[in-house]
Amino acid sequence: MNRWASKAVQRAASRFGVRVVRWPTMLRNDADVPSAERFFPVGEHRPWTIPADLRERTEAWARVLVGVYDDAASWPSSIAPEAGLLLHAMVRNIKPRVIVETGTCLGVSTIWMASAMRAMVGEGGAGGVTGTALHTFDLFSPPPDERLAASGLFKDRRRGVEERLGVAGVADLVRIHQGDSSAGIKAAHEMLRAAGGVQFAYIDGDHSPRGALADFHAVEPVLAVGGYIVLHDTFPAVCNHLGPRWLIDHLGEVTTCGYQVCELYTAQTNYGLAVLRRVS
């Protein structure tokens, strides 16, 4: 372990009261990571516990989410229902016109955010607020867990996401970009600037330090002052990822912009969320 990594591990151990026993290198691809170090935990996959205030909702988007959460293959790759409610509430309150998401996965977080945007623009469609859109980026590659790869949810994943967005009634608000997220965001900079910049970004793609940093650096040039970046999977002792944690702990070293940072515990699995608000 190099000197830089050793200091970061010591900080993590001090923060969480646990001993960090491995450090995911920034130079490996996901395919090179041993199965024991991948995101999907070893053991039986189980359905999420769905709160009553979601299960009892009648909106099309809520029914779609319940359907995905009821499939055991959605655990733990999708954002937890309670964390999704929190993400939905953030968008409802911030009212961003342009959202960027990295890590579409099954489209669960996409639907949580797009349904909140739907409330902003009304049932008449995206034309209610000019330029309103959620841009979501994903490779749409098969998951490393063989059991998930064999599940119906992960078969032809992009088409599945498109179908769910349509049934949820939010397809007109979402633009799907297939490919590397940081490269895709950079390629979209001119379009995003023309739309007034990004007011809200949800980073939940490549969870390595290199991947989290690349997505952050891709979003920051088009992030409005006063805009928000939300990081998922911020507590490595629980989620088994160090990328978002590394980014938070090194934020002052990787940007010259000013940010307010608020970290949040999340139910039902405390993978954590961090909210970064750009102030300069």
Coordinates of C-alpha atoms in Angstrom, one line a residue:
M1 CA 0.0 0.0 0.0
N2 CA 1.5 3.4 -1.0
R3 CA 1.9 6.3 1.4
W4 CA -1.1 8.2 0.0
A5 CA -3.4 5.2 0.3
S6 CA -2.1 4.4 3.8
K7 CA -3.0 7.9 5.1
A8 CA -6.5 7.7 3.5
V9 CA -7.1 4.3 5.1
Q10 CA -6.1 5.6 8.5
R11 CA -8.6 8.5 8.1
A12 CA -11.3 5.9 7.1
A13 CA -10.5 3.8 10.1
S14 CA -10.6 6.8 12.4
R15 CA -13.9 8.0 10.9
F16 CA -15.7 4.6 11.0
G17 CA -14.1 2.9 13.9
V18 CA -13.2 -0.1 11.7
R19 CA -10.0 -1.4 10.3
V20 CA -9.8 -1.2 6.5
V21 CA -8.4 -4.5 5.3
R22 CA -8.2 -3.7 1.6
W23 CA -7.9 -0.7 -0.7
P24 CA -9.4 -0.9 -4.2
T25 CA -6.7 0.2 -6.6
M26 CA -7.4 3.1 -9.0
L27 CA -5.7 1.3 -11.8
R28 CA -7.9 -1.8 -12.2
N29 CA -11.1 -2.3 -14.2
D30 CA -14.1 -3.9 -12.6
A31 CA -13.5 -7.1 -14.5
D32 CA -10.1 -7.4 -12.8
V33 CA -11.5 -7.1 -9.3
P34 CA -11.8 -10.4 -7.4
S35 CA -15.4 -11.4 -6.9
A36 CA -15.1 -11.0 -3.1
E37 CA -14.3 -7.3 -3.6
R38 CA -17.2 -6.5 -6.0
F39 CA -20.2 -4.6 -5.0
F40 CA -22.7 -7.5 -5.0
P41 CA -22.3 -9.3 -1.7
V42 CA -21.9 -13.1 -1.5
G43 CA -25.1 -14.8 -0.4
E44 CA -28.8 -15.0 -1.1
H45 CA -30.4 -12.0 -2.8
R46 CA -33.5 -10.9 -1.1
P47 CA -36.3 -8.4 -1.8
W48 CA -36.3 -4.9 -0.4
T49 CA -38.6 -4.0 2.5
I50 CA -41.0 -1.6 0.8
P51 CA -42.5 1.1 3.1
A52 CA -46.3 1.3 3.1
D53 CA -46.3 4.9 1.9
L54 CA -44.7 3.7 -1.3
R55 CA -46.6 0.4 -1.7
E56 CA -50.0 2.1 -1.3
R57 CA -49.4 4.8 -3.8
T58 CA -51.4 4.6 -7.0
E59 CA -49.3 6.7 -9.4
A60 CA -47.9 4.8 -12.4
W61 CA -44.3 5.6 -11.4
A62 CA -44.9 4.3 -7.9
R63 CA -46.4 1.0 -9.2
V64 CA -43.4 0.5 -11.5
L65 CA -41.0 1.0 -8.6
V66 CA -42.9 -1.4 -6.4
G67 CA -42.7 -4.0 -9.2
V68 CA -38.9 -3.7 -9.4
Y69 CA -38.4 -3.7 -5.7
D70 CA -40.5 -6.8 -5.4
D71 CA -38.0 -8.7 -7.6
A72 CA -35.1 -10.0 -5.4
A73 CA -32.7 -9.3 -8.3
S74 CA -33.1 -5.5 -7.6
W75 CA -31.2 -5.9 -4.3
P76 CA -28.8 -4.4 -3.7
S77 CA -28.1 -2.8 -7.1
S78 CA -31.0 -0.4 -6.8
I79 CA -31.2 2.6 -4.4
A80 CA -33.1 1.5 -1.3
P81 CA -36.8 2.6 -1.2
E82 CA -36.3 4.9 1.8
A83 CA -33.3 6.5 0.1
G84 CA -35.3 6.8 -3.1
L85 CA -38.0 8.7 -1.2
L86 CA -35.3 11.0 0.1
L87 CA -33.9 11.5 -3.5
H88 CA -37.4 12.2 -4.8
A89 CA -38.0 14.8 -2.0
M90 CA -34.7 16.6 -2.8
V91 CA -35.7 17.0 -6.4
R92 CA -39.2 18.1 -5.5
N93 CA -37.7 20.8 -3.3
I94 CA -34.8 21.9 -5.4
K95 CA -36.8 21.9 -8.6
P96 CA -33.9 21.5 -11.0
R97 CA -34.5 21.9 -14.8
V98 CA -31.6 19.8 -15.8
I99 CA -30.4 16.6 -13.9
V100 CA -27.4 14.4 -14.7
E101 CA -27.3 10.9 -13.4
T102 CA -24.4 8.4 -13.7
G103 CA -25.3 4.8 -13.2
T104 CA -28.8 4.2 -14.6
C105 CA -28.7 0.5 -13.6
L106 CA -32.4 -0.6 -13.6
G107 CA -33.8 2.9 -13.8
V108 CA -35.0 3.0 -10.2
S109 CA -33.2 6.1 -9.1
T110 CA -34.0 7.6 -12.6
I111 CA -37.7 7.1 -11.9
W112 CA -37.5 8.5 -8.4
M113 CA -36.0 11.7 -9.8
A114 CA -38.0 11.9 -13.0
S115 CA -41.3 11.5 -11.1
A116 CA -40.4 14.5 -9.0
M117 CA -39.6 16.4 -12.1
R118 CA -43.0 15.4 -13.5
A119 CA -44.6 17.1 -10.5
M120 CA -42.7 20.2 -11.4
V121 CA -43.7 20.4 -15.1
G122 CA -47.2 18.9 -14.7
E123 CA -48.9 16.2 -16.6
G124 CA -48.7 18.1 -19.8
G125 CA -45.2 17.0 -20.6
A126 CA -41.7 18.5 -20.5
G127 CA -42.8 21.5 -22.6
G128 CA -44.2 23.0 -19.4
V129 CA -40.6 24.1 -18.5
T130 CA -38.3 24.6 -21.5
G131 CA -35.3 22.4 -21.5
T132 CA -36.4 20.3 -18.5
A133 CA -34.6 16.9 -18.8
L134 CA -32.9 14.2 -16.8
H135 CA -29.8 12.9 -18.6
T136 CA -28.8 9.4 -17.4
F137 CA -25.5 7.7 -18.4
D138 CA -24.7 4.0 -18.2
L139 CA -22.6 1.4 -20.0
F140 CA -25.5 -1.1 -19.7
S141 CA -23.0 -3.9 -19.5
P142 CA -24.0 -7.2 -17.7
P143 CA -23.5 -7.3 -13.9
P144 CA -20.5 -9.2 -12.5
D145 CA -22.8 -11.4 -10.4
E146 CA -23.8 -14.4 -12.5
R147 CA -27.2 -14.8 -10.7
L148 CA -28.1 -11.2 -11.5
A149 CA -26.9 -11.5 -15.0
A150 CA -29.3 -14.4 -15.5
S151 CA -32.3 -12.6 -14.0
G152 CA -35.1 -11.1 -16.1
L153 CA -34.4 -7.6 -14.7
F154 CA -30.9 -7.6 -16.2
K155 CA -31.7 -9.0 -19.6
D156 CA -31.4 -6.4 -22.3
R157 CA -31.1 -3.8 -19.5
R158 CA -31.4 -0.7 -21.6
R159 CA -34.7 -1.8 -23.2
G160 CA -36.0 -2.8 -19.8
V161 CA -35.2 0.7 -18.5
E162 CA -36.9 2.3 -21.5
E163 CA -40.0 0.2 -21.0
R164 CA -40.2 1.1 -17.3
L165 CA -39.8 4.8 -18.0
G166 CA -42.7 4.6 -20.5
V167 CA -45.0 2.8 -18.1
A168 CA -44.0 5.1 -15.3
G169 CA -45.1 8.1 -17.5
V170 CA -41.7 9.9 -17.4
A171 CA -40.1 8.8 -20.7
D172 CA -40.4 12.2 -22.2
L173 CA -38.3 13.7 -19.4
V174 CA -35.4 11.3 -19.6
R175 CA -32.6 11.2 -22.1
I176 CA -30.6 7.9 -22.0
H177 CA -26.9 8.0 -23.0
Q178 CA -25.1 4.7 -23.4
G179 CA -21.4 4.6 -22.9
D180 CA -18.8 5.8 -20.4
S181 CA -20.4 8.3 -18.1
S182 CA -17.6 10.8 -17.7
A183 CA -16.8 10.8 -21.5
G184 CA -20.5 11.1 -22.3
I185 CA -21.1 14.1 -19.9
K186 CA -18.1 15.9 -21.4
A187 CA -19.4 15.3 -24.9
A188 CA -22.7 16.8 -23.8
H189 CA -21.2 19.9 -22.2
E190 CA -22.3 22.3 -25.0
M191 CA -25.9 20.9 -24.9
L192 CA -26.1 21.1 -21.1
R193 CA -24.8 24.7 -21.1
A194 CA -27.3 25.7 -23.7
A195 CA -30.0 24.3 -21.4
G196 CA -28.8 26.6 -18.6
G197 CA -26.4 24.2 -16.9
V198 CA -26.9 21.4 -14.5
Q199 CA -28.7 22.1 -11.2
F200 CA -28.7 18.6 -9.8
A201 CA -26.3 15.6 -10.4
Y202 CA -26.6 12.1 -8.9
I203 CA -23.3 10.2 -9.1
D204 CA -23.8 6.5 -8.7
G205 CA -21.8 4.9 -11.5
D206 CA -18.2 3.7 -11.3
H207 CA -17.5 3.4 -7.5
S208 CA -13.7 3.3 -7.7
P209 CA -11.8 6.5 -6.6
R210 CA -10.8 7.1 -10.2
G211 CA -14.4 6.5 -11.5
A212 CA -16.0 8.8 -8.9
L213 CA -13.5 11.5 -9.5
A214 CA -13.9 11.3 -13.3
D215 CA -17.7 11.7 -13.0
F216 CA -17.3 14.6 -10.6
H217 CA -14.8 16.4 -12.9
A218 CA -17.1 15.8 -15.9
V219 CA -20.1 17.3 -14.1
E220 CA -18.4 20.2 -12.3
P221 CA -17.8 22.5 -15.4
V222 CA -21.5 22.6 -16.2
L223 CA -22.8 22.6 -12.6
A224 CA -24.4 25.9 -11.7
V225 CA -23.3 27.8 -8.6
G226 CA -25.9 26.8 -6.1
G227 CA -26.3 23.4 -7.8
Y228 CA -26.1 20.1 -6.1
I229 CA -24.2 16.9 -6.5
V230 CA -25.5 13.8 -4.6
L231 CA -23.1 10.9 -4.1
H232 CA -24.4 7.4 -3.3
D233 CA -22.6 4.6 -1.4
T234 CA -20.5 6.9 0.9
F235 CA -20.0 4.5 3.8
P236 CA -17.4 1.9 2.7
A237 CA -17.7 -0.2 5.8
V238 CA -21.3 -1.1 4.7
C239 CA -21.4 -0.8 0.9
N240 CA -17.8 -2.0 0.3
H241 CA -16.9 0.9 -2.0
L242 CA -14.3 3.6 -1.3
G243 CA -14.6 5.8 -4.3
P244 CA -17.4 8.2 -3.1
R245 CA -15.8 8.3 0.4
W246 CA -12.4 9.0 -1.2
L247 CA -13.9 11.9 -3.2
I248 CA -15.5 13.5 -0.1
D249 CA -12.3 13.2 2.0
H250 CA -10.2 14.7 -0.8
L251 CA -12.6 17.3 -2.1
G252 CA -10.4 20.2 -1.2
E253 CA -7.5 18.6 -3.3
V254 CA -9.5 17.9 -6.5
T255 CA -11.4 21.1 -7.0
T256 CA -10.8 24.9 -6.6
C257 CA -14.6 25.4 -6.2
G258 CA -16.3 25.8 -2.9
Y259 CA -18.8 23.2 -1.6
Q260 CA -21.0 22.7 1.4
V261 CA -21.2 19.0 2.3
C262 CA -23.8 17.2 4.3
E263 CA -23.6 13.4 4.9
L264 CA -26.8 11.4 5.5
Y265 CA -27.5 8.0 6.9
T266 CA -30.0 6.0 4.9
A267 CA -32.4 3.1 5.5
Q268 CA -32.7 0.2 5.0
T269 CA -29.1 -0.6 4.2
N270 CA -27.0 2.3 5.3
Y271 CA -24.9 2.8 2.1
G272 CA -25.2 6.5 2.8
L273 CA -25.7 9.7 0.7
A274 CA -23.7 12.8 0.6
V275 CA -25.1 16.1 -0.6
L276 CA -22.6 18.6 -2.1
R277 CA -23.9 22.1 -2.8
R278 CA -21.6 24.3 -4.9
V279 CA -21.2 27.8 -3.4
S280 CA -18.5 29.2 -5.6

